[in-house]
């Protein structure tokens, strides 16, 4: 039931926004009572924090697996991280959109906690870029911090427009974006 | 006064969100009465539509000037559009964030109107990429539609994190991002 409440809430938060969704809306949609909600969550804010934590912890864990895979070059690590984020839009698109949009409804302590994890995800990309420069795979005059923001821009913005069931598959889009980031659009 | 109400509202919508900001909050912040508000706007929704229209119309106008400039190559047009969007964060960052985040509070007719203009801005980038491919400046196997989304991802995401008064100037960031899009990060 906890998972059902979470999934239903993600859907409602995405459609109506966090502020506009009441606990009553959530329990009505599931045909349960408020008592059921409060058995699992102390408040709507705690539920939102749960959604944020689940989302970012899962991403960090999978990113770490990519980083730890010593058989991958730096280019491949960048490609795999992009692929992971684009593929996620199908299953976790709603969570992602709630994650990006509703963070300001957490209390300050929780915002700090989430931002720290979010920054970690970005700093890990920055590290891959930096190591790739040292390894001679990437250009030596890059700013790894800004490049990491650029890569996250390409992937995160996709949560706003990309339809995974459309003409371009997640694998295709990830390839297009990896090529964009790795080699650009200009003819040499 | 109309401009002051608009600017104050943008600030409040950014800080508290559209739903959480009342007309009372807006007039209180300006030390005027609700009558003053209703002299200029029929509702909070009309004010939000005004903010959206001003923002996108101004961007479309300046983008058109870049597109019409026949002395620019396709690479330079892409670079100029990126520069325009990054430079705007300093003066119009709050408008941009309200624009991206609060569109769902417009009515359906207005959402359609804004989305049409937003799409036009994107399709114009797609056209530059496509013409640049024909002109032999860009690689011939690109998907101009996906590349346009990629470019907008890099620039639009910057509205969430970039501090124009920090260490990296808007011109520097625009150069970093143009290089990323045009030539990528990999060593040839």
mmCIF file of C-alpha atoms in Angstrom:
data_model
loop_
_atom_site.group_PDB
_atom_site.id
_atom_site.type_symbol
_atom_site.label_atom_id
_atom_site.label_comp_id
_atom_site.label_asym_id
_atom_site.label_seq_id
_atom_site.Cartn_x
_atom_site.Cartn_y
_atom_site.Cartn_z
ATOM 1 C CA UNK A 1 0.000 0.000 0.000
ATOM 2 C CA UNK A 2 2.885 2.373 0.780
ATOM 3 C CA UNK A 3 4.143 1.953 -2.785
ATOM 4 C CA UNK A 4 0.642 2.497 -4.199
ATOM 5 C CA UNK A 5 0.242 5.720 -2.208
ATOM 6 C CA UNK A 6 3.636 6.871 -3.457
ATOM 7 C CA UNK A 7 2.873 6.086 -7.101
ATOM 8 C CA UNK A 8 -0.570 7.673 -6.970
ATOM 9 C CA UNK A 9 0.869 10.792 -5.342
ATOM 10 C CA UNK A 10 3.609 11.142 -7.942
ATOM 11 C CA UNK A 11 0.933 11.061 -10.623
ATOM 12 C CA UNK A 12 -1.244 13.641 -8.859
ATOM 13 C CA UNK A 13 1.696 15.907 -7.998
ATOM 14 C CA UNK A 14 2.728 15.844 -11.637
ATOM 15 C CA UNK A 15 -0.759 16.618 -12.956
ATOM 16 C CA UNK A 16 -1.944 19.171 -10.390
ATOM 17 C CA UNK A 17 1.219 20.243 -8.607
ATOM 18 C CA UNK A 18 2.149 19.490 -4.989
ATOM 19 C CA UNK A 19 0.348 22.523 -3.497
ATOM 20 C CA UNK A 20 -2.874 21.798 -5.345
ATOM 21 C CA UNK A 21 -2.991 18.136 -4.311
ATOM 22 C CA UNK A 22 -4.511 17.333 -0.911
ATOM 23 C CA UNK A 23 -4.115 14.156 1.118
ATOM 24 C CA UNK A 24 -7.865 13.770 0.535
ATOM 25 C CA UNK A 25 -7.235 13.735 -3.252
ATOM 26 C CA UNK A 26 -4.631 11.011 -2.807
ATOM 27 C CA UNK A 27 -6.732 8.719 -0.619
ATOM 28 C CA UNK A 28 -9.858 9.322 -2.761
ATOM 29 C CA UNK A 29 -7.989 8.209 -5.870
ATOM 30 C CA UNK A 30 -7.027 4.971 -4.089
ATOM 31 C CA UNK A 31 -10.406 4.441 -2.363
ATOM 32 C CA UNK A 32 -8.794 4.270 1.071
ATOM 33 C CA UNK A 33 -9.134 6.419 4.202
ATOM 34 C CA UNK A 34 -6.868 9.154 5.517
ATOM 35 C CA UNK A 35 -5.993 6.760 8.334
ATOM 36 C CA UNK A 36 -4.283 4.536 5.777
ATOM 37 C CA UNK A 37 -2.230 7.478 4.533
ATOM 38 C CA UNK A 38 -1.136 8.451 8.044
ATOM 39 C CA UNK A 39 -0.198 4.880 8.834
ATOM 40 C CA UNK A 40 2.637 5.195 6.287
ATOM 41 C CA UNK A 41 3.400 8.936 6.183
ATOM 42 C CA UNK A 42 3.295 11.616 8.856
ATOM 43 C CA UNK A 43 2.530 14.375 6.315
ATOM 44 C CA UNK A 44 2.354 15.276 2.634
ATOM 45 C CA UNK A 45 5.823 16.829 3.035
ATOM 46 C CA UNK A 46 7.273 13.589 4.367
ATOM 47 C CA UNK A 47 5.795 11.736 1.411
ATOM 48 C CA UNK A 48 7.376 14.290 -0.955
ATOM 49 C CA UNK A 49 10.730 13.826 0.763
ATOM 50 C CA UNK A 50 10.371 10.058 0.377
ATOM 51 C CA UNK A 51 9.757 10.505 -3.364
ATOM 52 C CA UNK A 52 12.813 12.758 -3.677
ATOM 53 C CA UNK A 53 15.068 10.398 -1.724
ATOM 54 C CA UNK A 54 13.994 7.280 -3.607
ATOM 55 C CA UNK A 55 14.542 9.030 -6.907
ATOM 56 C CA UNK A 56 18.011 10.439 -6.296
ATOM 57 C CA UNK A 57 19.356 7.478 -4.295
ATOM 58 C CA UNK A 58 18.444 5.089 -7.084
ATOM 59 C CA UNK A 59 20.176 7.313 -9.667
ATOM 60 C CA UNK A 60 23.300 7.685 -7.537
ATOM 61 C CA UNK A 61 23.515 3.938 -7.021
ATOM 62 C CA UNK A 62 23.335 3.185 -10.728
ATOM 63 C CA UNK A 63 25.722 6.000 -11.593
ATOM 64 C CA UNK A 64 28.212 4.501 -9.141
ATOM 65 C CA UNK A 65 28.004 1.152 -10.929
ATOM 66 C CA UNK A 66 28.934 2.883 -14.173
ATOM 67 C CA UNK A 67 31.801 4.783 -12.544
ATOM 68 C CA UNK A 68 33.145 1.621 -10.926
ATOM 69 C CA UNK A 69 33.141 -0.339 -14.184
ATOM 70 C CA UNK A 70 36.816 -0.333 -15.075
ATOM 71 C CA UNK A 71 36.232 -1.841 -18.502
ATOM 72 C CA UNK A 72 34.597 1.422 -19.681
ATOM 73 C CA UNK A 73 36.522 4.327 -21.210
ATOM 74 C CA UNK A 74 35.642 7.856 -20.091
ATOM 75 C CA UNK A 75 33.676 8.373 -23.290
ATOM 76 C CA UNK A 76 31.721 5.218 -22.579
ATOM 77 C CA UNK A 77 31.047 6.325 -19.014
ATOM 78 C CA UNK A 78 29.598 9.622 -20.268
ATOM 79 C CA UNK A 79 27.538 7.696 -22.821
ATOM 80 C CA UNK A 80 26.258 5.228 -20.223
ATOM 81 C CA UNK A 81 25.205 7.998 -17.824
ATOM 82 C CA UNK A 82 23.301 9.755 -20.628
ATOM 83 C CA UNK A 83 21.672 6.444 -21.600
ATOM 84 C CA UNK A 84 20.647 5.752 -18.010
ATOM 85 C CA UNK A 85 18.974 9.156 -17.673
ATOM 86 C CA UNK A 86 17.151 8.990 -21.010
ATOM 87 C CA UNK A 87 15.971 5.410 -20.476
ATOM 88 C CA UNK A 88 14.622 6.413 -17.074
ATOM 89 C CA UNK A 89 12.137 8.828 -18.631
ATOM 90 C CA UNK A 90 9.865 5.932 -19.581
ATOM 91 C CA UNK A 91 9.574 4.432 -16.108
ATOM 92 C CA UNK A 92 10.496 7.343 -13.893
ATOM 93 C CA UNK A 93 9.553 10.406 -15.938
ATOM 94 C CA UNK A 94 6.827 11.481 -13.515
ATOM 95 C CA UNK A 95 9.124 11.074 -10.504
ATOM 96 C CA UNK A 96 11.757 13.081 -12.315
ATOM 97 C CA UNK A 97 9.405 15.934 -13.118
ATOM 98 C CA UNK A 98 8.123 16.032 -9.525
ATOM 99 C CA UNK A 99 11.746 15.910 -8.368
ATOM 100 C CA UNK A 100 12.792 18.887 -10.494
ATOM 101 C CA UNK A 101 9.687 20.981 -9.891
ATOM 102 C CA UNK A 102 8.548 20.464 -6.324
ATOM 103 C CA UNK A 103 11.757 20.540 -4.296
ATOM 104 C CA UNK A 104 10.893 23.981 -2.916
ATOM 105 C CA UNK A 105 8.031 22.439 -0.931
ATOM 106 C CA UNK A 106 10.452 20.502 1.266
ATOM 107 C CA UNK A 107 11.662 22.096 4.479
ATOM 108 C CA UNK A 108 15.126 23.677 4.452
ATOM 109 C CA UNK A 109 16.870 20.766 6.119
ATOM 110 C CA UNK A 110 15.449 18.346 3.582
ATOM 111 C CA UNK A 111 16.189 20.675 0.660
ATOM 112 C CA UNK A 112 19.836 20.724 1.793
ATOM 113 C CA UNK A 113 19.915 16.949 2.051
ATOM 114 C CA UNK A 114 18.486 16.476 -1.459
ATOM 115 C CA UNK A 115 20.642 19.202 -2.991
ATOM 116 C CA UNK A 116 23.734 17.563 -1.567
ATOM 117 C CA UNK A 117 22.867 14.296 -3.297
ATOM 118 C CA UNK A 118 21.899 16.096 -6.499
ATOM 119 C CA UNK A 119 25.237 17.915 -6.443
ATOM 120 C CA UNK A 120 27.015 14.613 -5.892
ATOM 121 C CA UNK A 121 25.467 13.242 -9.060
ATOM 122 C CA UNK A 122 26.704 16.287 -10.978
ATOM 123 C CA UNK A 123 30.164 16.260 -9.383
ATOM 124 C CA UNK A 124 30.534 12.626 -10.404
ATOM 125 C CA UNK A 125 29.993 13.643 -14.040
ATOM 126 C CA UNK A 126 32.478 16.475 -13.566
ATOM 127 C CA UNK A 127 35.006 13.910 -12.289
ATOM 128 C CA UNK A 128 34.534 11.683 -15.324
ATOM 129 C CA UNK A 129 35.132 14.689 -17.596
ATOM 130 C CA UNK A 130 38.227 15.704 -15.629
ATOM 131 C CA UNK A 131 39.688 12.193 -15.603
ATOM 132 C CA UNK A 132 38.945 11.896 -19.308
ATOM 133 C CA UNK A 133 40.954 15.084 -19.906
ATOM 134 C CA UNK A 134 43.886 13.671 -17.957
ATOM 135 C CA UNK A 135 43.602 10.408 -19.878
ATOM 136 C CA UNK A 136 43.748 12.329 -23.154
ATOM 137 C CA UNK A 137 40.279 11.235 -24.254
ATOM 138 C CA UNK A 138 38.777 14.692 -23.837
ATOM 139 C CA UNK A 139 40.069 18.105 -24.918
ATOM 140 C CA UNK A 140 42.536 19.599 -22.474
ATOM 141 C CA UNK A 141 40.952 23.067 -22.317
ATOM 142 C CA UNK A 142 37.488 22.081 -21.054
ATOM 143 C CA UNK A 143 35.862 23.417 -17.905
ATOM 144 C CA UNK A 144 34.643 20.121 -16.403
ATOM 145 C CA UNK A 145 32.237 21.896 -14.042
ATOM 146 C CA UNK A 146 30.444 23.776 -16.832
ATOM 147 C CA UNK A 147 30.524 20.762 -19.157
ATOM 148 C CA UNK A 148 28.826 18.681 -16.441
ATOM 149 C CA UNK A 149 26.037 21.283 -16.239
ATOM 150 C CA UNK A 150 25.771 21.187 -20.040
ATOM 151 C CA UNK A 151 25.394 17.406 -20.104
ATOM 152 C CA UNK A 152 22.770 17.504 -17.354
ATOM 153 C CA UNK A 153 20.950 20.220 -19.276
ATOM 154 C CA UNK A 154 20.646 18.006 -22.342
ATOM 155 C CA UNK A 155 19.381 15.027 -20.336
ATOM 156 C CA UNK A 156 17.230 16.748 -17.707
ATOM 157 C CA UNK A 157 15.414 18.962 -20.194
ATOM 158 C CA UNK A 158 14.344 15.768 -21.987
ATOM 159 C CA UNK A 159 12.049 15.036 -19.036
ATOM 160 C CA UNK A 160 9.951 17.997 -20.245
ATOM 161 C CA UNK A 161 9.461 17.079 -23.876
ATOM 162 C CA UNK A 162 10.577 13.535 -24.726
ATOM 163 C CA UNK A 163 7.903 10.896 -25.407
ATOM 164 C CA UNK A 164 9.616 7.492 -24.989
ATOM 165 C CA UNK A 165 6.839 5.760 -26.954
ATOM 166 C CA UNK A 166 7.255 8.028 -29.969
ATOM 167 C CA UNK A 167 9.288 7.704 -33.120
ATOM 168 C CA UNK A 168 12.725 7.977 -31.494
ATOM 169 C CA UNK A 169 13.560 5.188 -29.023
ATOM 170 C CA UNK A 170 15.401 5.935 -25.770
ATOM 171 C CA UNK A 171 18.486 4.150 -27.122
ATOM 172 C CA UNK A 172 18.415 6.262 -30.276
ATOM 173 C CA UNK A 173 17.974 9.513 -28.374
ATOM 174 C CA UNK A 174 20.791 8.598 -25.984
ATOM 175 C CA UNK A 175 23.048 7.914 -28.977
ATOM 176 C CA UNK A 176 22.107 11.249 -30.592
ATOM 177 C CA UNK A 177 22.850 13.114 -27.359
ATOM 178 C CA UNK A 178 26.082 11.225 -26.656
ATOM 179 C CA UNK A 179 27.288 12.114 -30.148
ATOM 180 C CA UNK A 180 26.272 15.733 -29.598
ATOM 181 C CA UNK A 181 28.222 15.938 -26.342
ATOM 182 C CA UNK A 182 31.223 13.920 -27.497
ATOM 183 C CA UNK A 183 31.751 15.205 -31.036
ATOM 184 C CA UNK A 184 29.430 18.206 -31.561
ATOM 185 C CA UNK A 185 27.510 19.121 -34.687
ATOM 186 C CA UNK A 186 30.202 20.861 -36.759
ATOM 187 C CA UNK A 187 32.059 19.235 -39.597
ATOM 188 C CA UNK A 188 35.716 19.081 -38.543
ATOM 189 C CA UNK B 1 2.560 50.993 -12.332
ATOM 190 C CA UNK B 2 1.614 48.138 -14.680
ATOM 191 C CA UNK B 3 5.303 47.349 -15.138
ATOM 192 C CA UNK B 4 5.902 47.514 -11.366
ATOM 193 C CA UNK B 5 3.048 45.095 -10.712
ATOM 194 C CA UNK B 6 4.448 42.765 -13.353
ATOM 195 C CA UNK B 7 7.991 42.858 -11.972
ATOM 196 C CA UNK B 8 6.844 42.390 -8.362
ATOM 197 C CA UNK B 9 4.647 39.477 -9.391
ATOM 198 C CA UNK B 10 7.457 37.767 -11.280
ATOM 199 C CA UNK B 11 9.582 37.978 -8.144
ATOM 200 C CA UNK B 12 6.813 36.605 -5.907
ATOM 201 C CA UNK B 13 5.834 33.862 -8.360
ATOM 202 C CA UNK B 14 9.453 32.803 -8.497
ATOM 203 C CA UNK B 15 9.898 32.763 -4.721
ATOM 204 C CA UNK B 16 6.575 31.329 -3.602
ATOM 205 C CA UNK B 17 5.085 29.853 -6.761
ATOM 206 C CA UNK B 18 2.037 31.118 -8.653
ATOM 207 C CA UNK B 19 -0.529 29.155 -6.599
ATOM 208 C CA UNK B 20 0.882 30.327 -3.304
ATOM 209 C CA UNK B 21 0.938 34.008 -4.277
ATOM 210 C CA UNK B 22 -2.308 35.962 -3.832
ATOM 211 C CA UNK B 23 -3.236 39.277 -5.422
ATOM 212 C CA UNK B 24 -3.183 40.576 -1.836
ATOM 213 C CA UNK B 25 0.489 39.546 -1.545
ATOM 214 C CA UNK B 26 1.293 41.433 -4.740
ATOM 215 C CA UNK B 27 -0.462 44.675 -3.792
ATOM 216 C CA UNK B 28 0.865 44.517 -0.214
ATOM 217 C CA UNK B 29 4.440 44.303 -1.502
ATOM 218 C CA UNK B 30 3.841 47.456 -3.576
ATOM 219 C CA UNK B 31 1.794 49.316 -0.921
ATOM 220 C CA UNK B 32 -1.129 49.787 -3.292
ATOM 221 C CA UNK B 33 -4.754 48.609 -3.204
ATOM 222 C CA UNK B 34 -6.411 45.730 -5.019
ATOM 223 C CA UNK B 35 -8.240 48.362 -7.075
ATOM 224 C CA UNK B 36 -4.908 49.344 -8.592
ATOM 225 C CA UNK B 37 -4.245 45.735 -9.553
ATOM 226 C CA UNK B 38 -7.660 45.331 -11.173
ATOM 227 C CA UNK B 39 -7.223 48.568 -13.089
ATOM 228 C CA UNK B 40 -4.440 46.863 -15.069
ATOM 229 C CA UNK B 41 -5.287 43.152 -14.912
ATOM 230 C CA UNK B 42 -8.582 41.314 -14.822
ATOM 231 C CA UNK B 43 -7.118 38.379 -12.860
ATOM 232 C CA UNK B 44 -3.927 36.748 -11.621
ATOM 233 C CA UNK B 45 -4.183 34.393 -14.625
ATOM 234 C CA UNK B 46 -4.268 37.304 -17.065
ATOM 235 C CA UNK B 47 -1.181 38.763 -15.402
ATOM 236 C CA UNK B 48 0.566 35.386 -15.740
ATOM 237 C CA UNK B 49 -0.384 35.252 -19.425
ATOM 238 C CA UNK B 50 1.021 38.770 -19.858
ATOM 239 C CA UNK B 51 4.321 37.649 -18.300
ATOM 240 C CA UNK B 52 4.474 34.613 -20.581
ATOM 241 C CA UNK B 53 3.675 36.615 -23.726
ATOM 242 C CA UNK B 54 6.175 39.376 -23.009
ATOM 243 C CA UNK B 55 8.883 36.836 -22.322
ATOM 244 C CA UNK B 56 8.465 34.665 -25.412
ATOM 245 C CA UNK B 57 7.654 37.502 -27.842
ATOM 246 C CA UNK B 58 10.837 39.324 -26.885
ATOM 247 C CA UNK B 59 12.908 36.169 -27.393
ATOM 248 C CA UNK B 60 11.298 35.424 -30.763
ATOM 249 C CA UNK B 61 11.937 38.974 -31.962
ATOM 250 C CA UNK B 62 15.616 38.857 -31.086
ATOM 251 C CA UNK B 63 16.014 35.359 -32.483
ATOM 252 C CA UNK B 64 14.527 36.590 -35.753
ATOM 253 C CA UNK B 65 17.150 39.358 -35.929
ATOM 254 C CA UNK B 66 19.869 36.717 -35.629
ATOM 255 C CA UNK B 67 18.250 34.521 -38.280
ATOM 256 C CA UNK B 68 17.854 37.473 -40.657
ATOM 257 C CA UNK B 69 21.494 38.508 -40.342
ATOM 258 C CA UNK B 70 22.947 37.259 -43.598
ATOM 259 C CA UNK B 71 26.515 38.025 -42.596
ATOM 260 C CA UNK B 72 26.420 35.190 -40.036
ATOM 261 C CA UNK B 73 27.338 31.570 -40.803
ATOM 262 C CA UNK B 74 25.134 28.812 -39.410
ATOM 263 C CA UNK B 75 27.694 28.152 -36.702
ATOM 264 C CA UNK B 76 27.590 31.810 -35.748
ATOM 265 C CA UNK B 77 23.795 31.795 -35.677
ATOM 266 C CA UNK B 78 23.804 28.860 -33.265
ATOM 267 C CA UNK B 79 26.422 30.639 -31.177
ATOM 268 C CA UNK B 80 24.457 33.906 -31.136
ATOM 269 C CA UNK B 81 21.239 32.194 -30.069
ATOM 270 C CA UNK B 82 23.067 30.452 -27.214
ATOM 271 C CA UNK B 83 24.666 33.771 -26.221
ATOM 272 C CA UNK B 84 21.309 35.554 -26.227
ATOM 273 C CA UNK B 85 19.730 32.937 -23.952
ATOM 274 C CA UNK B 86 22.641 32.830 -21.491
ATOM 275 C CA UNK B 87 22.965 36.629 -21.324
ATOM 276 C CA UNK B 88 19.252 36.876 -20.623
ATOM 277 C CA UNK B 89 19.605 34.979 -17.355
ATOM 278 C CA UNK B 90 20.968 38.089 -15.664
ATOM 279 C CA UNK B 91 18.059 40.386 -16.547
ATOM 280 C CA UNK B 92 15.289 37.923 -17.249
ATOM 281 C CA UNK B 93 16.211 34.884 -15.176
ATOM 282 C CA UNK B 94 13.161 35.229 -12.923
ATOM 283 C CA UNK B 95 10.815 35.654 -15.890
ATOM 284 C CA UNK B 96 12.377 32.606 -17.497
ATOM 285 C CA UNK B 97 11.946 30.459 -14.416
ATOM 286 C CA UNK B 98 8.312 31.552 -14.022
ATOM 287 C CA UNK B 99 7.843 30.883 -17.743
ATOM 288 C CA UNK B 100 9.173 27.332 -17.522
ATOM 289 C CA UNK B 101 7.485 26.432 -14.259
ATOM 290 C CA UNK B 102 4.063 28.069 -14.130
ATOM 291 C CA UNK B 103 2.678 27.542 -17.622
ATOM 292 C CA UNK B 104 0.235 24.916 -16.343
ATOM 293 C CA UNK B 105 -1.668 27.627 -14.460
ATOM 294 C CA UNK B 106 -2.789 29.234 -17.709
ATOM 295 C CA UNK B 107 -6.078 28.139 -19.246
ATOM 296 C CA UNK B 108 -5.940 25.670 -22.136
ATOM 297 C CA UNK B 109 -6.400 28.266 -24.853
ATOM 298 C CA UNK B 110 -3.547 30.342 -23.478
ATOM 299 C CA UNK B 111 -1.329 27.291 -22.951
ATOM 300 C CA UNK B 112 -1.814 26.463 -26.638
ATOM 301 C CA UNK B 113 -0.955 30.005 -27.659
ATOM 302 C CA UNK B 114 2.247 30.048 -25.610
ATOM 303 C CA UNK B 115 3.276 26.533 -26.632
ATOM 304 C CA UNK B 116 2.902 27.500 -30.280
ATOM 305 C CA UNK B 117 5.340 30.385 -29.809
ATOM 306 C CA UNK B 118 7.667 28.240 -27.717
ATOM 307 C CA UNK B 119 7.649 25.613 -30.463
ATOM 308 C CA UNK B 120 8.368 28.302 -33.044
ATOM 309 C CA UNK B 121 11.513 29.279 -31.151
ATOM 310 C CA UNK B 122 12.638 25.661 -31.157
ATOM 311 C CA UNK B 123 11.708 25.048 -34.793
ATOM 312 C CA UNK B 124 13.786 28.094 -35.762
ATOM 313 C CA UNK B 125 16.836 26.448 -34.153
ATOM 314 C CA UNK B 126 15.979 23.214 -35.941
ATOM 315 C CA UNK B 127 15.926 25.165 -39.231
ATOM 316 C CA UNK B 128 19.356 26.668 -38.589
ATOM 317 C CA UNK B 129 20.734 23.188 -37.928
ATOM 318 C CA UNK B 130 19.081 21.818 -41.060
ATOM 319 C CA UNK B 131 20.330 24.668 -43.278
ATOM 320 C CA UNK B 132 23.790 24.284 -41.765
ATOM 321 C CA UNK B 133 23.764 20.612 -42.765
ATOM 322 C CA UNK B 134 22.812 21.538 -46.334
ATOM 323 C CA UNK B 135 25.518 24.205 -46.367
ATOM 324 C CA UNK B 136 28.080 21.606 -45.289
ATOM 325 C CA UNK B 137 28.863 23.368 -42.009
ATOM 326 C CA UNK B 138 27.232 20.677 -39.880
ATOM 327 C CA UNK B 139 27.493 16.903 -40.058
ATOM 328 C CA UNK B 140 25.166 15.364 -42.598
ATOM 329 C CA UNK B 141 23.768 12.621 -40.356
ATOM 330 C CA UNK B 142 22.287 14.829 -37.617
ATOM 331 C CA UNK B 143 18.648 14.797 -36.513
ATOM 332 C CA UNK B 144 17.978 18.546 -36.491
ATOM 333 C CA UNK B 145 14.840 18.153 -34.347
ATOM 334 C CA UNK B 146 16.648 16.259 -31.570
ATOM 335 C CA UNK B 147 19.718 18.495 -31.805
ATOM 336 C CA UNK B 148 17.470 21.554 -31.315
ATOM 337 C CA UNK B 149 16.079 19.983 -28.137
ATOM 338 C CA UNK B 150 19.640 19.253 -27.020
ATOM 339 C CA UNK B 151 20.737 22.864 -27.519
ATOM 340 C CA UNK B 152 17.681 24.169 -25.677
ATOM 341 C CA UNK B 153 18.412 21.729 -22.873
ATOM 342 C CA UNK B 154 21.892 23.160 -22.384
ATOM 343 C CA UNK B 155 20.645 26.758 -22.343
ATOM 344 C CA UNK B 156 17.330 26.394 -20.532
ATOM 345 C CA UNK B 157 18.738 24.277 -17.714
ATOM 346 C CA UNK B 158 21.158 27.119 -17.028
ATOM 347 C CA UNK B 159 18.217 29.152 -15.709
ATOM 348 C CA UNK B 160 18.155 26.724 -12.777
ATOM 349 C CA UNK B 161 21.765 26.864 -11.681
ATOM 350 C CA UNK B 162 23.786 29.636 -13.342
ATOM 351 C CA UNK B 163 24.738 32.704 -11.282
ATOM 352 C CA UNK B 164 25.594 35.468 -13.790
ATOM 353 C CA UNK B 165 27.491 37.420 -11.123
ATOM 354 C CA UNK B 166 29.743 34.499 -10.264
ATOM 355 C CA UNK B 167 33.164 33.468 -11.516
ATOM 356 C CA UNK B 168 32.112 32.609 -15.086
ATOM 357 C CA UNK B 169 30.698 35.537 -17.104
ATOM 358 C CA UNK B 170 27.714 35.069 -19.429
ATOM 359 C CA UNK B 171 30.017 35.517 -22.448
ATOM 360 C CA UNK B 172 32.383 32.855 -21.141
ATOM 361 C CA UNK B 173 29.583 30.410 -20.417
ATOM 362 C CA UNK B 174 28.047 31.007 -23.854
ATOM 363 C CA UNK B 175 31.443 30.284 -25.431
ATOM 364 C CA UNK B 176 31.860 27.098 -23.387
ATOM 365 C CA UNK B 177 28.390 25.904 -24.407
ATOM 366 C CA UNK B 178 28.797 26.877 -28.079
ATOM 367 C CA UNK B 179 32.033 24.905 -28.183
ATOM 368 C CA UNK B 180 30.315 21.960 -26.502
ATOM 369 C CA UNK B 181 27.505 21.962 -29.066
ATOM 370 C CA UNK B 182 29.672 22.697 -32.090
ATOM 371 C CA UNK B 183 32.727 20.539 -31.449
ATOM 372 C CA UNK B 184 31.974 18.309 -28.451
ATOM 373 C CA UNK B 185 34.362 17.279 -25.696
ATOM 374 C CA UNK B 186 36.249 14.408 -27.337
ATOM 375 C CA UNK B 187 39.695 14.731 -28.800
ATOM 376 C CA UNK B 188 39.349 14.063 -32.544
#
